């Protein structure tokens, strides 16, 4: 199941509200994408400092792989009856080498099930990620006023990161109960001759 296969309208997953601090340098480069989405993912000076050799991949193939990662996460949550926000995976250039390197970001959310079901699904994700090759790097209440439960995990062998937040119990009737997620890739290298100036 792919989250983007659900043609429903709902509030899109928003950018996480804070930067995480306890993280190694390579993971930091991935997670920074979650808070600096408009400018790409970089805390480093050049491509040699990425800490890994970027995989050469066509932009559309990179979008497809990122959506596959989101679909795997959807399955881990185990709420097939939930609605998922539509929307594609966005691409942006990596500052290390904006002419050749790019990353993919896919924000989405699950909603329209009970608060208890969302809590159970979030915990299933927390438990399932390590068995699927992900390292949990942070888990617990975040710094928001609501102290929302948040987790961040890194899939080091493929250079992906996921951030998930459980938004439940709000007294604001306009705020839906949901799980907000963002899957972000590390930097890919575009095939030779690819023009990255008009990414979307």
C-alpha angles and dihedrals in degrees: 000000000000120000090221090060091074108091095203133127119234139131108296119239108269131220111278110262100232144032118249117231113188101077142111120253099259093047089047090059090055097044094046086070087070092063103028099044098144095058102038129247118305144126092155137082105234144359092268089066096057090098092230139052109259115238113242107237139153113253094243092048089051090051089051093051092048091052089049089055089051090050091052089052091048089055092049091055089056101209104126090160092060122099118240129206115251121230139112135254115270125219127212135174121259113237092223089074111353094180093060111014129070139165135210129227126191118186119185141144142210122225147143096077128098124285090246092052091052091050091050092047091050091052091048088055091049091052097041101049098074092050089054095054100270125129116217106223099173135014131166143062113334130221096265121116089252092050089226116198108253137180133187124193136181127215097202099182090062100025098240128137131195129201119193130182128189110219109190139133098037117159089210107099089207092060112087121212105247149136110249116203138181123190115194131181131216118244120301124197113236118228114266112282096025115141109219097179096100102044118152 
